[in-house]
Short mmCIF file of C-alpha atoms and ligand atoms in Angstrom, two decimals:
data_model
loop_
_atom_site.label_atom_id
_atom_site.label_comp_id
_atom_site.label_asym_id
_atom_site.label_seq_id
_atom_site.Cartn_x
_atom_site.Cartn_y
_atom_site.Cartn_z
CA UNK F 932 33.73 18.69 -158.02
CA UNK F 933 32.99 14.51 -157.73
CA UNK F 934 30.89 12.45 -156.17
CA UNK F 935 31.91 11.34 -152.74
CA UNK F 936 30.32 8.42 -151.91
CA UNK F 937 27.75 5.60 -153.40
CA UNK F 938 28.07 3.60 -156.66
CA UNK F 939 29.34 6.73 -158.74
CA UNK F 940 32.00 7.68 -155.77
CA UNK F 941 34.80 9.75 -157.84
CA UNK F 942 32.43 10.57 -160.63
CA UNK F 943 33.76 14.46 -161.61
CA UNK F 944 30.66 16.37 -161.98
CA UNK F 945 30.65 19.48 -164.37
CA UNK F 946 29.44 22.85 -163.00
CA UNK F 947 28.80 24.42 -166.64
CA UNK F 948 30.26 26.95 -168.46
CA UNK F 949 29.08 30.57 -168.16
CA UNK F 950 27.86 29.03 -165.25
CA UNK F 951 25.32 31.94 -162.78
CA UNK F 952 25.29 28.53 -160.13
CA UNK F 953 27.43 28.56 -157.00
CA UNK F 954 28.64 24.84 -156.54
CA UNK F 955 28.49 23.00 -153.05
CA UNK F 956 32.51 22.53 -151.98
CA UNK F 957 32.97 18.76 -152.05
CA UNK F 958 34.02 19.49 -147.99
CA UNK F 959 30.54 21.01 -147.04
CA UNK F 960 28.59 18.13 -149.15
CA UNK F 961 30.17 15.99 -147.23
CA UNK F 962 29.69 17.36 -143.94
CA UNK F 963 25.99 17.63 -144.83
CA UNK F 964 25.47 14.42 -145.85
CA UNK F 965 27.76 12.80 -142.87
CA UNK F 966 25.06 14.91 -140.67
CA UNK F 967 22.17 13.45 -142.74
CA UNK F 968 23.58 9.87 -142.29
CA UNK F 969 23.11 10.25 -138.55
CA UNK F 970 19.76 10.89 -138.43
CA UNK F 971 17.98 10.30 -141.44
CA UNK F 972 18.84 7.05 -144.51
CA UNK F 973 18.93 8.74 -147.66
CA UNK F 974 18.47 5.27 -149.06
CA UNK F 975 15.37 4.56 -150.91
CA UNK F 976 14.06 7.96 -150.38
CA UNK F 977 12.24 10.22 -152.65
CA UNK F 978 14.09 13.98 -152.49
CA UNK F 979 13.75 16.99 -153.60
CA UNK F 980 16.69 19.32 -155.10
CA UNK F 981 16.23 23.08 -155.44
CA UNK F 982 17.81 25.65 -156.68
CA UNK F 983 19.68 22.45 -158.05
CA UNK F 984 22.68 24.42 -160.02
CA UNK F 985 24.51 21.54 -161.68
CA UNK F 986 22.54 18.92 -159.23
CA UNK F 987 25.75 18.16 -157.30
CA UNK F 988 23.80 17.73 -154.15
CA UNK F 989 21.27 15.57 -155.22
CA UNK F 990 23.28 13.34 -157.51
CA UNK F 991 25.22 12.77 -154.39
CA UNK F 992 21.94 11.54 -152.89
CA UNK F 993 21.25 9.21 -155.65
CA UNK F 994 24.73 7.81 -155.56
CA UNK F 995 23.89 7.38 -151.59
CA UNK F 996 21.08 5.25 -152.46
CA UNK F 997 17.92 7.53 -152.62
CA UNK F 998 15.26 6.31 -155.04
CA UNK F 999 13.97 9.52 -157.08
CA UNK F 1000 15.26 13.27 -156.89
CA UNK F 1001 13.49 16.05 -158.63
CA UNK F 1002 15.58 18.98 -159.46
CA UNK F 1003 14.55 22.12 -159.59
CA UNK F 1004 16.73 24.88 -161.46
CA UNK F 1005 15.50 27.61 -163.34
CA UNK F 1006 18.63 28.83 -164.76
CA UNK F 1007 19.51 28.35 -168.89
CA UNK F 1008 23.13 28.09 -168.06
CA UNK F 1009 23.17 25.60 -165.01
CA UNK F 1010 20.38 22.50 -166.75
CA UNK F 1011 22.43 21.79 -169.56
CA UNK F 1012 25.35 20.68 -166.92
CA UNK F 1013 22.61 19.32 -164.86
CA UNK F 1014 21.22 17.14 -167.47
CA UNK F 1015 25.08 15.68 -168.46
CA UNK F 1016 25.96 15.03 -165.17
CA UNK F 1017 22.94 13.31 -164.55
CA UNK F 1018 23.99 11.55 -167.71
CA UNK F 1019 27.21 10.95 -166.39
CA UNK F 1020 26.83 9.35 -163.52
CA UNK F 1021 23.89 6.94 -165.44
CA UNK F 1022 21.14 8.71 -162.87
CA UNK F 1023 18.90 9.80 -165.89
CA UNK F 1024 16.28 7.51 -165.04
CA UNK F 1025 15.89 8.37 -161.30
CA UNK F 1026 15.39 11.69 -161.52
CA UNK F 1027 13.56 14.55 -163.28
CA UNK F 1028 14.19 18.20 -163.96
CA UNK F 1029 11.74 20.36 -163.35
CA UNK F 1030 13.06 23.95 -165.40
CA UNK F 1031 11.05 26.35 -163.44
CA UNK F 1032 11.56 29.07 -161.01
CA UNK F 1033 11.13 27.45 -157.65
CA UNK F 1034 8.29 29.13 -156.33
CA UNK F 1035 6.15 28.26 -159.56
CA UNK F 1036 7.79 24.26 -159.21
CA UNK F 1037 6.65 23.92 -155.48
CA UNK F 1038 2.92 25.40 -156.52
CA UNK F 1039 2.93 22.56 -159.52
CA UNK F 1040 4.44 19.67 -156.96
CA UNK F 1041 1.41 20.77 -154.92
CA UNK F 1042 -1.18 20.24 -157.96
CA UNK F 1043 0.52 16.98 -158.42
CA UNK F 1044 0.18 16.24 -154.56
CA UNK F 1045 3.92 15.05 -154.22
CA UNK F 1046 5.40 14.23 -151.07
CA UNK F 1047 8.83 14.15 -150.71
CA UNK F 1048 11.54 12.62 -147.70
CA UNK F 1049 13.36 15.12 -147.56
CA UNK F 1050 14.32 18.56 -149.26
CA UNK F 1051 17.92 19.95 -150.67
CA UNK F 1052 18.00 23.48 -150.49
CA UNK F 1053 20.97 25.73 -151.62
CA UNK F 1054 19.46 28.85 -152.60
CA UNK F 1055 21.73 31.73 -154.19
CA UNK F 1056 22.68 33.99 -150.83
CA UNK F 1057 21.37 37.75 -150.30
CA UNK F 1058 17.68 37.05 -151.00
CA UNK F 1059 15.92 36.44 -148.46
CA UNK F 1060 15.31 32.85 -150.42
CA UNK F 1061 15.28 29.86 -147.40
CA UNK F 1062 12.55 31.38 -145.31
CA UNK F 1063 10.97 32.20 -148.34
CA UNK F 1064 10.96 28.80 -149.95
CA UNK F 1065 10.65 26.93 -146.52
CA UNK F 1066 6.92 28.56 -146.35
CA UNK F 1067 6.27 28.26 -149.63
CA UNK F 1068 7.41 24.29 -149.24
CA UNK F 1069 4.95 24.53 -145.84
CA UNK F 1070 2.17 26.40 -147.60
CA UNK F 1071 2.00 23.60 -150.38
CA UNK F 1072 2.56 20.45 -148.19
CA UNK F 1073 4.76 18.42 -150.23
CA UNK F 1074 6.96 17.38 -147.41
CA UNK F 1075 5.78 14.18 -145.55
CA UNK F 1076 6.06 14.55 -141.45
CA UNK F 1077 9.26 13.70 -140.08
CA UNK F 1078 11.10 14.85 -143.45
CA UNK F 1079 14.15 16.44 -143.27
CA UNK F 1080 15.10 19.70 -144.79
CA UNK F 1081 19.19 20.21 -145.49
CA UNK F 1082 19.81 23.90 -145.70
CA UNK F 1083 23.04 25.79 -147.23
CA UNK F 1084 23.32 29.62 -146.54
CA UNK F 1085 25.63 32.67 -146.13
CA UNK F 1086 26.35 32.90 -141.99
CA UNK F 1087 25.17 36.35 -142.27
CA UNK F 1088 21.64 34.98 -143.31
CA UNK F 1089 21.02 32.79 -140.30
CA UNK F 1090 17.65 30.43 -141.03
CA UNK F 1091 14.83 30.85 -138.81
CA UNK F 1092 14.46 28.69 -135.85
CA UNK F 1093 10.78 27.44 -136.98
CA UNK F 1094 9.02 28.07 -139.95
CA UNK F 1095 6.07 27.00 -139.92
CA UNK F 1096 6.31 22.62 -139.66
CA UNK F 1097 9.49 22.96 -140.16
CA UNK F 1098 11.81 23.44 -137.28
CA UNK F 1099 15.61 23.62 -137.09
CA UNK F 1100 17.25 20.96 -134.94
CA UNK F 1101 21.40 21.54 -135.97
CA UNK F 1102 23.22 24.22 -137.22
CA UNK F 1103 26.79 23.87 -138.34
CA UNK F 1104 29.43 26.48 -139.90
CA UNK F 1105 32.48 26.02 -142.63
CA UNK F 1106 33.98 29.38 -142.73
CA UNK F 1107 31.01 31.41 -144.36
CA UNK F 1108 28.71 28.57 -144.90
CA UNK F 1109 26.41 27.42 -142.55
CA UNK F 1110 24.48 23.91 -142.68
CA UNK F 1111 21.29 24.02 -141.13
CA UNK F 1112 19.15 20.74 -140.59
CA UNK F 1113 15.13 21.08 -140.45
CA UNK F 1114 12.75 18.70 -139.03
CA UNK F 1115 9.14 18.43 -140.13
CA UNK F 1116 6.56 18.05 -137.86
CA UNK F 1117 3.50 19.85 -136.67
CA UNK F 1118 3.68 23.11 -135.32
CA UNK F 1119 1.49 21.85 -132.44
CA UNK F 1120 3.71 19.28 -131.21
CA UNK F 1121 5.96 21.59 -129.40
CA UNK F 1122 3.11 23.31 -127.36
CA UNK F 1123 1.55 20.50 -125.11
CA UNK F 1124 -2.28 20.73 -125.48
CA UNK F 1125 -4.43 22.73 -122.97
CA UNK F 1126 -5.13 20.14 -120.75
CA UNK F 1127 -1.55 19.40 -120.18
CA UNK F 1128 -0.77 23.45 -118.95
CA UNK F 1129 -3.12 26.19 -117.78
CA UNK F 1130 -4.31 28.13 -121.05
CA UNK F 1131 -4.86 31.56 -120.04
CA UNK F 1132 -7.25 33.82 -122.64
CA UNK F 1133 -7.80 37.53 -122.96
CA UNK F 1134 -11.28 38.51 -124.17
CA UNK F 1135 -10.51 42.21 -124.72
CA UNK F 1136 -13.04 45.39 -126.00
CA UNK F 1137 -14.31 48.57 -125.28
CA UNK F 1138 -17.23 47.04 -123.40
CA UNK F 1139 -18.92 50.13 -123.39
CA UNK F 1140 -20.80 48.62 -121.21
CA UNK F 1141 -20.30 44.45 -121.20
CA UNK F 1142 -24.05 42.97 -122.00
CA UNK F 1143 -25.17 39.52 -122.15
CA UNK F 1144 -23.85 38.56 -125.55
CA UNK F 1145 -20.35 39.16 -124.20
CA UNK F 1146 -20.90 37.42 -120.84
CA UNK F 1147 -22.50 34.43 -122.69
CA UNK F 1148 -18.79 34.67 -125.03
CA UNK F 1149 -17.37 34.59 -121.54
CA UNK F 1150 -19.28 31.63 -120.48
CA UNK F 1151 -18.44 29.60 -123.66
CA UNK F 1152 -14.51 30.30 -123.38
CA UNK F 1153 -14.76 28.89 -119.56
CA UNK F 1154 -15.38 26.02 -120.86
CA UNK F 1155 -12.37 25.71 -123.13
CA UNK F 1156 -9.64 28.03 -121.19
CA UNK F 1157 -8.49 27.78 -118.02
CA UNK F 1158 -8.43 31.37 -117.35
CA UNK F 1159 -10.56 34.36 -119.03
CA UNK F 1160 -9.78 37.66 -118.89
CA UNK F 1161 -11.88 40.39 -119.61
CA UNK F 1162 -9.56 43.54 -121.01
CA UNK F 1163 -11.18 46.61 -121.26
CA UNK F 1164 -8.99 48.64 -123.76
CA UNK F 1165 -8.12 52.41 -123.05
CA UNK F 1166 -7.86 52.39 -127.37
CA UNK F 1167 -9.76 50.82 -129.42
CA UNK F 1168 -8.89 50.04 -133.47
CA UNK F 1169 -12.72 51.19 -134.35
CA UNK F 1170 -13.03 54.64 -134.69
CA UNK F 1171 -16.93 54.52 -133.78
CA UNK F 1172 -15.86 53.97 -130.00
CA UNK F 1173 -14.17 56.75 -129.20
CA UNK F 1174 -16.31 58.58 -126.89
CA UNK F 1175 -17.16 56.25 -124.37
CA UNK F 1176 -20.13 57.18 -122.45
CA UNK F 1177 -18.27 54.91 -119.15
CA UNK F 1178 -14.63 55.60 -117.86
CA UNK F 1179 -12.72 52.46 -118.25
CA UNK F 1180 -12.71 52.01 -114.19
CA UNK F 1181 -16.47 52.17 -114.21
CA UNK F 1182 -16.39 49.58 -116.97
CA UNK F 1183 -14.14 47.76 -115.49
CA UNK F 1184 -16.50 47.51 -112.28
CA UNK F 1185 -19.54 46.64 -114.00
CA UNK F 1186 -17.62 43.28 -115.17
CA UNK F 1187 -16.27 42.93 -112.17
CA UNK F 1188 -19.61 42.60 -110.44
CA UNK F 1189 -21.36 40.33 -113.66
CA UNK F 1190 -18.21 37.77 -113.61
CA UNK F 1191 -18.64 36.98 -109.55
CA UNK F 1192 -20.19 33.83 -110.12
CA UNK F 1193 -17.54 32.63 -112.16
CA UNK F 1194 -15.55 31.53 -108.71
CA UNK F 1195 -12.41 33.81 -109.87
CA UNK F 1196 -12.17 31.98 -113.42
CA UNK F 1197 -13.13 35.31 -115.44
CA UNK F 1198 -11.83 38.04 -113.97
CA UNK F 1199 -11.88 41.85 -115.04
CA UNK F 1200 -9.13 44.21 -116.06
CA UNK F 1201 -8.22 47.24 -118.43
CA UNK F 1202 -5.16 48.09 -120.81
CA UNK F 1203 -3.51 50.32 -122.03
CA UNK F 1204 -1.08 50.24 -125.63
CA UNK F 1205 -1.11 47.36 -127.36
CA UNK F 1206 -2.82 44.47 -126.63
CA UNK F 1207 -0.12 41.65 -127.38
CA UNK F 1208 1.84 43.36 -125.37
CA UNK F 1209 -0.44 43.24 -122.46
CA UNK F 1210 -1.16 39.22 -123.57
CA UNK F 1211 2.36 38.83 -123.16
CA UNK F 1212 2.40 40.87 -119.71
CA UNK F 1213 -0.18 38.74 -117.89
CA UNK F 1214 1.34 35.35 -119.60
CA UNK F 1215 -2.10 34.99 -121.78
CA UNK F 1216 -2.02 32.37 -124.95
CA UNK F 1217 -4.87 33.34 -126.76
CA UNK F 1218 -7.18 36.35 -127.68
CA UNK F 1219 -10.90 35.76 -127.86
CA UNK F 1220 -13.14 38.35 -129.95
CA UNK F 1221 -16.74 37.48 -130.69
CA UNK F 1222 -18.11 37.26 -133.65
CA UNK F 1223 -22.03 38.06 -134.29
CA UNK F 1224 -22.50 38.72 -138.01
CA UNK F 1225 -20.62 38.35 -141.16
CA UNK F 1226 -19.99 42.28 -141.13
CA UNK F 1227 -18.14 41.82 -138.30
CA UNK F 1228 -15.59 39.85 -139.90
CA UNK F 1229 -13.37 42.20 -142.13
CA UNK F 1230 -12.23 44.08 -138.94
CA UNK F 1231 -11.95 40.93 -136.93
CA UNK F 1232 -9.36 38.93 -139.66
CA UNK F 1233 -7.64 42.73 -139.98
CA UNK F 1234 -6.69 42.76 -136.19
CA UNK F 1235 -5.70 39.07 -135.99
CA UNK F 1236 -3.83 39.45 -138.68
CA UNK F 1237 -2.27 42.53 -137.24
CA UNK F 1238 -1.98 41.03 -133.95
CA UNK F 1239 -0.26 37.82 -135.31
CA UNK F 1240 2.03 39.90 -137.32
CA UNK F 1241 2.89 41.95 -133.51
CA UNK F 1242 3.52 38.52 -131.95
CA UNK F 1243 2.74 35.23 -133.34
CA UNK F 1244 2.65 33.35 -130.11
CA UNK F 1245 -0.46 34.81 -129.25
CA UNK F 1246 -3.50 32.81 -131.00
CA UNK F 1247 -6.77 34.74 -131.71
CA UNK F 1248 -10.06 32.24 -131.45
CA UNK F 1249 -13.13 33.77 -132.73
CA UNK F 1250 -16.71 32.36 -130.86
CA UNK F 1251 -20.21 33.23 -131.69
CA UNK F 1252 -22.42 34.57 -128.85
CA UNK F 1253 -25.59 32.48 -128.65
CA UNK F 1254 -27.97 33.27 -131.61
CA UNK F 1255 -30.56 35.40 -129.20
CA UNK F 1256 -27.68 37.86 -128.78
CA UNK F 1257 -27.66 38.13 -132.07
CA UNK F 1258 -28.81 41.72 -132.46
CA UNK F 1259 -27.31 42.59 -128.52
CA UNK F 1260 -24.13 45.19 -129.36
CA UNK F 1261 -23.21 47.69 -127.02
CA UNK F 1262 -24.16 50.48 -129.33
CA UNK F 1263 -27.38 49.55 -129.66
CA UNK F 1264 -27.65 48.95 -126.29
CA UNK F 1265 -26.77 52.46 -125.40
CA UNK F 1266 -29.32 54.10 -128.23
CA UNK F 1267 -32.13 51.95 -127.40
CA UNK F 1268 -31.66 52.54 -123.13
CA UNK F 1269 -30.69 56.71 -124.53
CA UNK F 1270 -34.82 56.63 -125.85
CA UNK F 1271 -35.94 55.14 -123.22
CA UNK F 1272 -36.27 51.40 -124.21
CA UNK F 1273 -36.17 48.52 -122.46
CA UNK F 1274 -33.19 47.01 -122.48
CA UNK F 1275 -33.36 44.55 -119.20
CA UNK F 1276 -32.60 41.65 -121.21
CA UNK F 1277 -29.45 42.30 -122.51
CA UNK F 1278 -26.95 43.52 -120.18
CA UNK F 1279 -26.97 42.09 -116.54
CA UNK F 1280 -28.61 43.90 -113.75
CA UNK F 1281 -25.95 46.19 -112.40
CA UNK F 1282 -25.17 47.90 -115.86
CA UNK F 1283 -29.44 48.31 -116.51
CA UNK F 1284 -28.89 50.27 -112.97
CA UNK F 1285 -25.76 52.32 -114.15
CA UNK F 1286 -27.66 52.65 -117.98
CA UNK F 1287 -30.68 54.13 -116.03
CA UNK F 1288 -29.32 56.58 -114.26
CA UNK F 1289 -27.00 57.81 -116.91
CA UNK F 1290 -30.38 58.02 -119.04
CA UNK F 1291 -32.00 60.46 -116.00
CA UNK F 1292 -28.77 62.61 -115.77
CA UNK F 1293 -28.21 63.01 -119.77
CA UNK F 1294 -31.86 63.73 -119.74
CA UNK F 1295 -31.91 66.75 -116.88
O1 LIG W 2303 -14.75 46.20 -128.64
P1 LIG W 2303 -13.81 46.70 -129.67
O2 LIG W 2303 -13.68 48.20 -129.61
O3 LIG W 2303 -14.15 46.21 -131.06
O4 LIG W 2303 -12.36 46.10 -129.33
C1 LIG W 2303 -11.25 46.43 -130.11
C2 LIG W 2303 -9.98 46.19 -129.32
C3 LIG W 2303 -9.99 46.95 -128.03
C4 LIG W 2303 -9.81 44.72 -129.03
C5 LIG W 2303 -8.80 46.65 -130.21
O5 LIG W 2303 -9.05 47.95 -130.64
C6 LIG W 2303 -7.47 46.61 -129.49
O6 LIG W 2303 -6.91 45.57 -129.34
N1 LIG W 2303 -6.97 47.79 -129.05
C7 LIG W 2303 -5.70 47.88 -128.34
C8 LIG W 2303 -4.64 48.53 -129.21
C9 LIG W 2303 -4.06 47.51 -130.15
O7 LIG W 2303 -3.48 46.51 -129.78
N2 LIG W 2303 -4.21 47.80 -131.44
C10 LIG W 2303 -3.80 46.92 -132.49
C11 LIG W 2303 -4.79 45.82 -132.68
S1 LIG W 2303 -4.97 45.49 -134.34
#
């Protein structure tokens, strides 16, 4: 194992003895930094080495020119080999070994608020470890936009296309290692923003029946989203709604007739199964759920975390009904209209007419 390039070119590196470390082979170093060299200049960067083994990969930055590279290797029997090659090549001074596991070393580069050029990662294979450390690395924010990320893994442990900022712009394969190049950059740059394409959002509930707190929700997303549609869902997550007193076509009906002055930009509809997969059906972006009080939220952040789990290309937005529909739920709707109060205000006129008359029949 040497050095292949830089001011300590044909330096031989040591990998340890009793070493746990699988070394870089001086071919695929050099392949990754010849693909590095054609995008990105190592020179006078700051980097960042982990699972560093014996630090072959990021002493070969440093002989390349990069200003600082902090190591990161955990192992007792790979840092004493770290340290002497370090010492070897006279790099002592432009680098620093942090002796932690790598999880723990990104959380304390975080605390420190380090940013870093670009990342070495060559994590022992079978673990699961690069999409693991690339969130943790996106979670804690230590590498500066437009940083690179050099990846080496098993072939049978492909990386992830994105993770998070980080997405993967060139993949190459020795025999059963694969180089895989990451880009940092905001997630958002790949998705133009909604004035650019037509943003189509699903506002979808039980709407047993829809009332003024949800049309004024549907009001406020018109003027964000291109498109609103409101799903009434054959299944809902909340127990509490399972006997509906209106069939989902009546309910369906009722919003049809309260959205036809939005000129065909809200429109009614009903689902069945799972709602990402009807989001992903109709070509919507985003889920929209309203949110009235703070006892509202523990369900909400359950089923957009659920939903985002199902299929993260779907976004959920929460929005907050104007505050004088506070109190307006469709429960409550339903009790007060069932004892014969007056609940005119709070749902629009055609549902007052259907809440009426299902009042007189329940009550014959
Ligand atoms: O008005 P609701 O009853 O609170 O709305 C809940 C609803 C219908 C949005 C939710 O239960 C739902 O999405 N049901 C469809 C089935 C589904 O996708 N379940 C998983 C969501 S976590």
């Amino acid at each position: 194992m040497r050095v292949i390039a830089g001011s300590a070119r044909g330096r031989r590196l040591t990998a340890g003895r009793g070493r746990t470390v699988r070394p870089t082979a001086d071919k695929v170093k050099g392949a990754l930094f010849s693909s590095l060299a054609s995008r990105f200049t190592v020179e006078s960067s700051t980097l960042l080495d982990l699972f560093a083994g014996s630090g072959a990969l990021g002493i070969e930055a440093l002989s390349r020119g990069a200003a600082h590279v902090t190591f990161v290797e955990h192992a007792a029997t790979a840092l004493p080999a770290l340290r002497e090659n370090l010492d070897r090549c006279h790099f002592t001074e432009r680098a620093r070994v942090l002796p932690l596991p790598v999880d723990r070393a990104v959380r304390h580069l975080q605390r420190e608020a380090s940013g870093f050029d670009g990342v070495l990662l060559d994590p022992p294979y079978g673990q699961g470890l690069v999409t693991r450390t690339l969130a943790a690395l996106d979670a804690a924010g230590v590498v500066r936009p437009g940083a690179w990320i050099a990846v080496e893994h098993h072939v049978d442990e492909p990386p992830p296309a994105r993770c998070g900022q980080f997405r993967l712009t060139q993949t190459r394969r020795y025999g059963k290692t694969g180089l895989a190049l990451f880009v940092a950059e905001p997630s958002m740059s790949e998705s133009p923003p909604a004035a650019h394409r037509l943003v189509r959002a699903v506002y979808p509930g039980s709407f047993d029946p829809i009332t003024n707190g949800h049309l004024d929700v549907v009001g406020r997303a018109l003027n964000v989203f291109d498109h609103v549609i409101v799903a009434v869902a054959d299944t809902s997550s909340d127990p509490a709604k399972s006997g509906a007193l209106f069939s989902a076509k009546d309910r369906v009906a009722m919003i049809h007739e309260a959205l036809a002055n939005t000129g065909g930009r809200a429109t009614a509809d009903s689902f069945s199964g799972l709602l990402v997969d009807y989001c992903e059906r109709i070509g919507a972006q985003v889920i929209i759920r309203g949110l009235r009080a703070v006892s509202d939220f523990e369900y909400e952040f359950q089923m957009a975390m659920m939903n985002r789990h199902l299929n993260p290309r779907v976004e959920t937005f929460f929005m907050t009904a104007g505050a004088r529909y506070f109190y307006t739920s469709s429960r409550l709707v339903k009790q007060v209209a069932g004892l014969g109060g007056n609940v005119r205000e709070l749902v629009p006129d055609g549902v007052y007419q259907r809440l009426l008359a299902e009042v007189r029949t329940g009550s014959r």
